[in-house]
PDB file of C-alpha atoms in Angstrom:
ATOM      1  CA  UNK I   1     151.410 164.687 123.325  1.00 43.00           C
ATOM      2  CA  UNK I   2     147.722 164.447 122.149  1.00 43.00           C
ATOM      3  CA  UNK I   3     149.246 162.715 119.158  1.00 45.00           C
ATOM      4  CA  UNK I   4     151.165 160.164 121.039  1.00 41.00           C
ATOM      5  CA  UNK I   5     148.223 159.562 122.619  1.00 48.00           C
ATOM      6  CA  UNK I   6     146.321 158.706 120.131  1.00 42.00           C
ATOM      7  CA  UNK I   7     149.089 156.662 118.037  1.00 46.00           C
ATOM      8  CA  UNK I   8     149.399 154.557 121.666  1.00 48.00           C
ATOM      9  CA  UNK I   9     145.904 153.671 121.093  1.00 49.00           C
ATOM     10  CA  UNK I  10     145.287 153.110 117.874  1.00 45.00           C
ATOM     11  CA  UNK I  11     148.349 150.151 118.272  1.00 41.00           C
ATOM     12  CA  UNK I  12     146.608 148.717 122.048  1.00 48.00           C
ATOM     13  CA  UNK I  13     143.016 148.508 119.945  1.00 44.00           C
ATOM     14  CA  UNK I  14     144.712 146.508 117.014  1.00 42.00           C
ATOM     15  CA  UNK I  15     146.446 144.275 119.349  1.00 42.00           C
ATOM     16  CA  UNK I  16     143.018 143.744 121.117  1.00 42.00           C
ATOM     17  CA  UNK I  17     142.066 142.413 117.600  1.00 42.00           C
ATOM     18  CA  UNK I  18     144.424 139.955 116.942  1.00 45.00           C
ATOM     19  CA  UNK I  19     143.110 136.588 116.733  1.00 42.00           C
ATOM     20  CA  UNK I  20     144.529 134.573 119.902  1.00 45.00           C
ATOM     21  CA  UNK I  21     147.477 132.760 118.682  1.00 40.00           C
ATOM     22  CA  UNK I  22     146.043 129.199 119.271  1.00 41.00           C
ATOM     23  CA  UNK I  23     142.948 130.069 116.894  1.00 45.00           C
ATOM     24  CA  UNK I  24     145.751 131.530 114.340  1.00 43.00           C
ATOM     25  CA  UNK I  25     148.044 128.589 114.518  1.00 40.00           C
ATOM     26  CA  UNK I  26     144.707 125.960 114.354  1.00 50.00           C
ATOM     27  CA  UNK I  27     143.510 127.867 111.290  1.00 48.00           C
ATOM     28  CA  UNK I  28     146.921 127.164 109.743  1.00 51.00           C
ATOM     29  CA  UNK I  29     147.597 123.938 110.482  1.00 76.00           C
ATOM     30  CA  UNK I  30     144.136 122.751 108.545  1.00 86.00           C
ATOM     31  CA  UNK I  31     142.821 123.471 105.459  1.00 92.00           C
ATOM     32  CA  UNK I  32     139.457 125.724 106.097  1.00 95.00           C
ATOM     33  CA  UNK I  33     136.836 126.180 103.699  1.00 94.00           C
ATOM     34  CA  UNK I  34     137.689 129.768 103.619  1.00 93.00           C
ATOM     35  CA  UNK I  35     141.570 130.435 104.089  1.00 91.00           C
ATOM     36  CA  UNK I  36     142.958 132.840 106.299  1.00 89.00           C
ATOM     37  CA  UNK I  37     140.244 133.381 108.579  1.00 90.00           C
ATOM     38  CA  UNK I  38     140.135 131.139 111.657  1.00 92.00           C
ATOM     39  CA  UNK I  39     137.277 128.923 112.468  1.00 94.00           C
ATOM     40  CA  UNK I  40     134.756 129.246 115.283  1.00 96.00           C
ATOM     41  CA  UNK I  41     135.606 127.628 118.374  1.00 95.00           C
ATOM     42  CA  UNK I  42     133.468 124.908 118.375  1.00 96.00           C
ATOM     43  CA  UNK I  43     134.651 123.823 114.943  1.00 96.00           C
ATOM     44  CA  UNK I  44     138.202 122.799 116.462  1.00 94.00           C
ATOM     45  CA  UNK I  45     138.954 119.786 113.625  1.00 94.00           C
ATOM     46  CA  UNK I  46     138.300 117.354 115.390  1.00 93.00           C
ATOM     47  CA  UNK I  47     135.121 115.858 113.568  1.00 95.00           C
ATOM     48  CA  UNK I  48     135.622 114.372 109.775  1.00 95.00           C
ATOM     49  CA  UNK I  49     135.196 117.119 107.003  1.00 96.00           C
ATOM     50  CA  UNK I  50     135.792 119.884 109.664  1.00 97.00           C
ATOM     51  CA  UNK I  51     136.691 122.891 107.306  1.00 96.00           C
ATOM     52  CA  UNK I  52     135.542 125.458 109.645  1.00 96.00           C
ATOM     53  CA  UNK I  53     132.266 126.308 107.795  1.00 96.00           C
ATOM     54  CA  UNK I  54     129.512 127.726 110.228  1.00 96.00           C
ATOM     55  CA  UNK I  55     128.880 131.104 108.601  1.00 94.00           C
ATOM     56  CA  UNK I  56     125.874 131.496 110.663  1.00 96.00           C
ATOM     57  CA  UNK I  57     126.743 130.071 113.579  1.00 96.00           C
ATOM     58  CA  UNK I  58     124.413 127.028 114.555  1.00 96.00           C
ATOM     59  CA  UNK I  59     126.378 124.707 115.870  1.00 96.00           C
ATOM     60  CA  UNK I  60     127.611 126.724 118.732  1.00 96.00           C
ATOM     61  CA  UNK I  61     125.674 124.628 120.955  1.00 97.00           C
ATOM     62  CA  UNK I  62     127.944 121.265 121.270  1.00 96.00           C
ATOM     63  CA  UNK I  63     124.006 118.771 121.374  1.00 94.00           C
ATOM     64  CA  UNK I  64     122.967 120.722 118.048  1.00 95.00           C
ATOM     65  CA  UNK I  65     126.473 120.225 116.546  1.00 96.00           C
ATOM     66  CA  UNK I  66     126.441 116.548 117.745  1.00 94.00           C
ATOM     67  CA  UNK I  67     123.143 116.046 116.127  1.00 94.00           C
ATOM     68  CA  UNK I  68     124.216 118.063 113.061  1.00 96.00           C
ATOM     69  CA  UNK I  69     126.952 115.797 112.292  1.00 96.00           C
ATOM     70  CA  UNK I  70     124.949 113.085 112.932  1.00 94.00           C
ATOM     71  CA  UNK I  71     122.054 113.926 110.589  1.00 95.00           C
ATOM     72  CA  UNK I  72     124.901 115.290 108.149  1.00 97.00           C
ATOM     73  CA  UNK I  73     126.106 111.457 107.893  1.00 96.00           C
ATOM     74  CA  UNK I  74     122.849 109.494 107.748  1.00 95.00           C
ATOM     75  CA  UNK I  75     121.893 112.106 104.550  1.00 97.00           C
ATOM     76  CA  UNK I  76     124.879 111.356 103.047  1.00 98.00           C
ATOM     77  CA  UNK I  77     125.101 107.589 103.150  1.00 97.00           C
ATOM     78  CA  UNK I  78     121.524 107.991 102.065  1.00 97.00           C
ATOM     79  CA  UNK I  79     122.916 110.136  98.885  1.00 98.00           C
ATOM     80  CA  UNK I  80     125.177 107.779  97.905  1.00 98.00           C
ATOM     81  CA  UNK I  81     122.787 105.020  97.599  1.00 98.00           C
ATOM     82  CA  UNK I  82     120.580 106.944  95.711  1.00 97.00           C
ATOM     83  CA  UNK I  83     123.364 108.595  93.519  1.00 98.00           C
ATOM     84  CA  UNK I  84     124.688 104.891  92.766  1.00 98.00           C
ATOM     85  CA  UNK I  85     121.017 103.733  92.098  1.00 97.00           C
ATOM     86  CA  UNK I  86     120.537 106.715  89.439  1.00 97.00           C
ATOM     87  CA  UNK I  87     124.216 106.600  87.334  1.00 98.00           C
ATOM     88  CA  UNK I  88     124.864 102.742  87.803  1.00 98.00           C
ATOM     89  CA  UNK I  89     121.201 101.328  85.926  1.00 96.00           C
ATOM     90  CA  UNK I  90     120.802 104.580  83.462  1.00 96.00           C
ATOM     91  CA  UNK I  91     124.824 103.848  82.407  1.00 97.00           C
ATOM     92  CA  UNK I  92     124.303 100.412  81.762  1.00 98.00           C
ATOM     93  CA  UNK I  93     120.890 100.676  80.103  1.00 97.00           C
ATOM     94  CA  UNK I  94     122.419 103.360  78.209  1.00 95.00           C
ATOM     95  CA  UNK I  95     125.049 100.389  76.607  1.00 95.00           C
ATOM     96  CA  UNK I  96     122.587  98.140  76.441  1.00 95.00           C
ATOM     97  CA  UNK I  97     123.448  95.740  79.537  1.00 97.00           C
ATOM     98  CA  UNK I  98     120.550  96.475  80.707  1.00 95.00           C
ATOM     99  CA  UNK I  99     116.853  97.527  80.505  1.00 95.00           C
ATOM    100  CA  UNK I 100     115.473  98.999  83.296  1.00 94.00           C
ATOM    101  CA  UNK I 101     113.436 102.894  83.577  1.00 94.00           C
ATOM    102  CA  UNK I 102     114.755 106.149  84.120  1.00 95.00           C
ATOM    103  CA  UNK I 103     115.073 106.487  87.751  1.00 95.00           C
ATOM    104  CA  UNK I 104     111.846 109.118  88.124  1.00 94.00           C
ATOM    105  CA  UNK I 105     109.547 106.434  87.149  1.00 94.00           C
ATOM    106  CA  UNK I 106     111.154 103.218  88.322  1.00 93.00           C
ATOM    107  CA  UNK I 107     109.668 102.828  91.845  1.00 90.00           C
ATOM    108  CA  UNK I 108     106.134 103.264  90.186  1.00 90.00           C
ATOM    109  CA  UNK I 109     106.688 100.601  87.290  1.00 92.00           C
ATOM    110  CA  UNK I 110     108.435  98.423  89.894  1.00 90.00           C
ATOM    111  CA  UNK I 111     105.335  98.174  91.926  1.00 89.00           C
ATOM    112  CA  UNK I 112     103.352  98.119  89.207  1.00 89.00           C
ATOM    113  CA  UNK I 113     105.085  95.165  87.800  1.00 86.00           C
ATOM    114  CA  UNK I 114     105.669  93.590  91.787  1.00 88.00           C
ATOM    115  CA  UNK I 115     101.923  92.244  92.556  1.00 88.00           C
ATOM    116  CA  UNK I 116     102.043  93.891  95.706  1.00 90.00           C
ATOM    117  CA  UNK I 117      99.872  96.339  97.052  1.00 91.00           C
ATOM    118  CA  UNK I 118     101.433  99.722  97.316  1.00 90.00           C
ATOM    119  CA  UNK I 119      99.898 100.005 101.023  1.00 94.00           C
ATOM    120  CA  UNK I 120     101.168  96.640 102.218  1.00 94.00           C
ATOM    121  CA  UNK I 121     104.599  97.894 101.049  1.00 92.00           C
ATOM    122  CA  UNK I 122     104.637 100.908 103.087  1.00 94.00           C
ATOM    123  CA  UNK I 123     103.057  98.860 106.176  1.00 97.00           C
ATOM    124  CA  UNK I 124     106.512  96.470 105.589  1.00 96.00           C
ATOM    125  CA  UNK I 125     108.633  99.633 105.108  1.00 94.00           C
ATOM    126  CA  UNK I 126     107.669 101.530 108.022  1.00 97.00           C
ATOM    127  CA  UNK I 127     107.932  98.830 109.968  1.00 97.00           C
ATOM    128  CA  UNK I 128     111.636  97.544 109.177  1.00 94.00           C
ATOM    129  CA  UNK I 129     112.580 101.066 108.184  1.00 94.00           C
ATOM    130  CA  UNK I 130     111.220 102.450 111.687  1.00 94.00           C
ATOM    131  CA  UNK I 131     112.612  99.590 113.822  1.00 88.00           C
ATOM    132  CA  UNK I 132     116.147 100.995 112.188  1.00 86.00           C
ATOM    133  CA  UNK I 133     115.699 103.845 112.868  1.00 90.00           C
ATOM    134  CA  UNK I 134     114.278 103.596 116.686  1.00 89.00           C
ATOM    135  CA  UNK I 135     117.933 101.574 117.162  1.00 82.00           C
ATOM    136  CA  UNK I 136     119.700 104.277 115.496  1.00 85.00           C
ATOM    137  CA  UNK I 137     118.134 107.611 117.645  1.00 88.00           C
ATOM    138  CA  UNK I 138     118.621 105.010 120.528  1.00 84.00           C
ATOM    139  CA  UNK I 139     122.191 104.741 119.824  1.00 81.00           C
ATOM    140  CA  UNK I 140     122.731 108.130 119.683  1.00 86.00           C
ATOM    141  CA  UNK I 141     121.368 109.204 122.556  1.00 86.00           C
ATOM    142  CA  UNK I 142     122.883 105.903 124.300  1.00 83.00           C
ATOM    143  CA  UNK I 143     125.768 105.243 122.337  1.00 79.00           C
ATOM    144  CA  UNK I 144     126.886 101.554 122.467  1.00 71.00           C
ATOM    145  CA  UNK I 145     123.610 100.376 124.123  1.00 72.00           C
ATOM    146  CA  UNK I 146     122.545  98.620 121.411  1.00 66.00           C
ATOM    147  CA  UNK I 147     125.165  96.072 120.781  1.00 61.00           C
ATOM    148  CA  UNK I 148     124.847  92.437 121.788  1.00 60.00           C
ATOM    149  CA  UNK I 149     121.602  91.061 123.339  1.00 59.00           C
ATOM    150  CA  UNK I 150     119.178  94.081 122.557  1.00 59.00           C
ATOM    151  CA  UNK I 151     117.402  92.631 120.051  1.00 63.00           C
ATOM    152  CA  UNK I 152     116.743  88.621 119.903  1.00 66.00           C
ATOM    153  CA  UNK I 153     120.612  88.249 118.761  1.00 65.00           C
ATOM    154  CA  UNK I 154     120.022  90.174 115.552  1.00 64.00           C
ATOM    155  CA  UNK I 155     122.144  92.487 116.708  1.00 65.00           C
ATOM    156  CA  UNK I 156     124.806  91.063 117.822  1.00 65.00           C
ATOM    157  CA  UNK I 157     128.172  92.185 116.598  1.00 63.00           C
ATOM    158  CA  UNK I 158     126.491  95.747 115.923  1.00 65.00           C
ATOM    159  CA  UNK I 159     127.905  97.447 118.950  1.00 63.00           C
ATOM    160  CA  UNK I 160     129.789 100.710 117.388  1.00 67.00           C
ATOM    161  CA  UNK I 161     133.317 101.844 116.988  1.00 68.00           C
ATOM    162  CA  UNK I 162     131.788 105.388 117.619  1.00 78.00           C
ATOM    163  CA  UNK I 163     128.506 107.083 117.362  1.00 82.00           C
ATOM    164  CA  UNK I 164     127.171 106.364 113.630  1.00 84.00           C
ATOM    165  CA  UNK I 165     129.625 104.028 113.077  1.00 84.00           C
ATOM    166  CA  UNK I 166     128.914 100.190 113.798  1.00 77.00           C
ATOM    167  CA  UNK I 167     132.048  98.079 112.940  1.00 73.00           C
ATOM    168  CA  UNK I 168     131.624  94.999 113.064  1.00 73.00           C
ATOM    169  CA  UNK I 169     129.250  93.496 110.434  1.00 75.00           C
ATOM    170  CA  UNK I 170     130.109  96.656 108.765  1.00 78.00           C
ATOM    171  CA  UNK I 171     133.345  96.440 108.695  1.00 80.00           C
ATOM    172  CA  UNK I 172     134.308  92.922 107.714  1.00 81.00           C
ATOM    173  CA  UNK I 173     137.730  93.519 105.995  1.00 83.00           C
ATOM    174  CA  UNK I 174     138.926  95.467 109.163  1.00 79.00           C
ATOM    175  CA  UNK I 175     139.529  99.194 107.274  1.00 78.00           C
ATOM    176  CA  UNK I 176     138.104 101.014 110.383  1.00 76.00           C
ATOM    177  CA  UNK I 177     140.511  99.926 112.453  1.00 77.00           C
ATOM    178  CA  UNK I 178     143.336 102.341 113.941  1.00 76.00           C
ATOM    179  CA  UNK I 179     144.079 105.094 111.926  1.00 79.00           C
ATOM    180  CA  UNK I 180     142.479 103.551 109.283  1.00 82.00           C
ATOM    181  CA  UNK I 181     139.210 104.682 110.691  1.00 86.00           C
ATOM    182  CA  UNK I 182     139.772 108.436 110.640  1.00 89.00           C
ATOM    183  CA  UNK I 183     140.811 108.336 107.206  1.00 90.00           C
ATOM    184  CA  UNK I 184     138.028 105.944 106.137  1.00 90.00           C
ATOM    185  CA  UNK I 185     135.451 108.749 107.635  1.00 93.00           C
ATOM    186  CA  UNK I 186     136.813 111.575 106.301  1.00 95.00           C
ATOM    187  CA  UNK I 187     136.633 110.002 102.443  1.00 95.00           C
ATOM    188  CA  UNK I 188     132.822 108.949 103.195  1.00 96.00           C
ATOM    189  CA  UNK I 189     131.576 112.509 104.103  1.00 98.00           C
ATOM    190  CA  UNK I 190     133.504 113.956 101.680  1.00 98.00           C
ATOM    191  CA  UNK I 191     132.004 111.993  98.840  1.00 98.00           C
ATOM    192  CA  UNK I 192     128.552 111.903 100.863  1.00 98.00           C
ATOM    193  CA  UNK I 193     128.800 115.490 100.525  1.00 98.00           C
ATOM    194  CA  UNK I 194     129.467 115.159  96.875  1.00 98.00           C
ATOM    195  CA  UNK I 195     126.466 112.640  96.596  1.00 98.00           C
ATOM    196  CA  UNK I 196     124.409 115.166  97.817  1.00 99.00           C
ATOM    197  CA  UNK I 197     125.160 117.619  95.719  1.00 98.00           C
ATOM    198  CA  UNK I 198     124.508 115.031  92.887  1.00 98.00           C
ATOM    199  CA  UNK I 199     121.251 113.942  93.731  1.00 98.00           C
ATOM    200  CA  UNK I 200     119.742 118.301  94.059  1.00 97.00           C
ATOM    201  CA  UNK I 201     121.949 117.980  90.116  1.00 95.00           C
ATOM    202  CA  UNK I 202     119.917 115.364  89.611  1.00 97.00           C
ATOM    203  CA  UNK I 203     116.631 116.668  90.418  1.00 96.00           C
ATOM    204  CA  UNK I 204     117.396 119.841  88.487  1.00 93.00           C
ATOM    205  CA  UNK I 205     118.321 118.409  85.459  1.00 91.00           C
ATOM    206  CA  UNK I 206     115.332 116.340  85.209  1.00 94.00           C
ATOM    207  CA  UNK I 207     113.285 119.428  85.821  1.00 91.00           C
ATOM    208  CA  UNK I 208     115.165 121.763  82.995  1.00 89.00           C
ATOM    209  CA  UNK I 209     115.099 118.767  80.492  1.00 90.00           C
ATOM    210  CA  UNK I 210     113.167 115.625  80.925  1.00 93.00           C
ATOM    211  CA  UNK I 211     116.030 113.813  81.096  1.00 94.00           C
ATOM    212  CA  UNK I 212     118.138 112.024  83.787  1.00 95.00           C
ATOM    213  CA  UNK I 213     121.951 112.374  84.151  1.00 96.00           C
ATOM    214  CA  UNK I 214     123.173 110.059  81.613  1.00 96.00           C
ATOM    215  CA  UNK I 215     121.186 110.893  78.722  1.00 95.00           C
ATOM    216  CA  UNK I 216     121.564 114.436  79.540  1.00 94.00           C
ATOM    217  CA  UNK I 217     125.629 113.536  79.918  1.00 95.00           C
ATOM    218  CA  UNK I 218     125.859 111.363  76.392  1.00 96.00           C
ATOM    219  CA  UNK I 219     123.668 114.377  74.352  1.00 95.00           C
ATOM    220  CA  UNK I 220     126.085 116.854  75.879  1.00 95.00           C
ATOM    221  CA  UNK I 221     129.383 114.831  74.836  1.00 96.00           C
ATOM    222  CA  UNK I 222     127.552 114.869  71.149  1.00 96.00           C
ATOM    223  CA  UNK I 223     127.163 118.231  70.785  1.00 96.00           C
ATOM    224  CA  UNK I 224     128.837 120.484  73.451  1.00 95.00           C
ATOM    225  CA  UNK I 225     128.304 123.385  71.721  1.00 93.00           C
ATOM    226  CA  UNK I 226     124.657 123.113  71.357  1.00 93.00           C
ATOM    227  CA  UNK I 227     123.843 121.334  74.597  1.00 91.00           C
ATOM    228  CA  UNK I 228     124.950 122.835  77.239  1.00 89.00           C
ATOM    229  CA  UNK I 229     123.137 124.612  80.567  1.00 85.00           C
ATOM    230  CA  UNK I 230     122.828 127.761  78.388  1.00 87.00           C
ATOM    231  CA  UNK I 231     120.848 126.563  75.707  1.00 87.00           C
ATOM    232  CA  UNK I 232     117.714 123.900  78.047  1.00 81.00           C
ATOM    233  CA  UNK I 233     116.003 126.912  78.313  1.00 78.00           C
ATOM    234  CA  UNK I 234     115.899 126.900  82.011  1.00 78.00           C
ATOM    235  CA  UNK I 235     119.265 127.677  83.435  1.00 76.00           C
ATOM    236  CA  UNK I 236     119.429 130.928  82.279  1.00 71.00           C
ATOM    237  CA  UNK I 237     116.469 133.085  81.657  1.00 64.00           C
TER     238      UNK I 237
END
């Protein structure tokens, strides 16, 4: 009898385990960053590049996920700018279109070269660069309220598809439109993502050998078996 007992439950606590089938069947029906185990709650798919990745839990809170996702985009847009405006010059100086500095040195030489003094160009940056950002926070905590009329007509046509996502201007072939629009957001965090990524690479490599990603890229393609992360000096100790 005591055995019975037991064997009862030992099968009741395993059923009390069991992942409830909804989580089960939402875990299957997307691909998760780490297959087989179901994601938390609040991660239910629903936002772009939802792979169920919250090891540690911080955006349990649905405001700090919101602003998590939003701060997520903004970083990567800004990653892809900068990981464009790194590969793009250094590849063509590299072939000798054109003739511009590594990109380390670049904003010095270009106000250097500009005539400009370096303080009035942060006065001008902060300014435009803070009235963007005002309208952005604004946004977010208002979505849509700052559309048409908000600013002296400059914004007009601005007002968003969804929060961090204008349309309009910023859309003028149409590609957010439908289901167009889900698609089009999950391919820009992805690659933000990836931007980001590129730009820490970037960093790195210029740290470990003086170089940026090109240079380092072209000497590797030389002599792979001599240039590599193994032999900078740096990746391995």
């Amino acid at each position: 009898m005591a055995t019975l007992t037991l064997a009862t439950s030992a099968v009741r606590a395993a059923r009390s385990t069991k992942a409830p089938r909804g989580v089960v069947a939402r875990a299957a029906d997307r691909p998760l960053w780490n297959p087989g185990s179901p994601a938390p709650e609040w991660l239910d798919g629903s936002l772009p590049g939802d792979y169920g990745f919250d090891p540690l839990g911080l955006g349990s809170d649905p405001e700090v996920l919101k602003y998590f996702q939003q701060a997520e985009l903004v970083h990567a847009r800004f990653a892809m700018l900068g990981a464009a405006g790194v590969v793009i010059p250094g590849l063509l100086t590299k072939v000798g279109i054109l003739n511009v500095p590594d990109w380390w040195v670049a904003g010095e030489i270009a106000i250097k070269d500009s005539g400009i003094p370096f303080w009035a160009l942060v006065m001008v940056q902060a300014i435009l660069m803070g009235w963007a950002e005002t309208m952005r926070i604004q946004d977010y905590k208002n979505p849509g309220s700052q559309g048409d009329g908000s600013f002296f007509g400059v914004t007009d046509g601005f007002t968003p598809v969804s929060n961090g996502y204008p349309g309009g201007l910023f859309d003028p072939m149409g590609m957010g439109k439908g289901d167009g629009l889900k698609t089009a957001q999950q391919k820009e965090i992805k690659n933000g993502r990836l931007a980001m990524l590129a730009c820490v690479g970037f960093v790195a490599q210029h740290a470990a050998t003086g170089k940026g990603p090109i240079d380092n890229l072209f000497d590797h393609m030389a002599n792979p078996g001599m240039v590599n992360f193994a032999t900078n000096g740096v990746s391995l100790p």
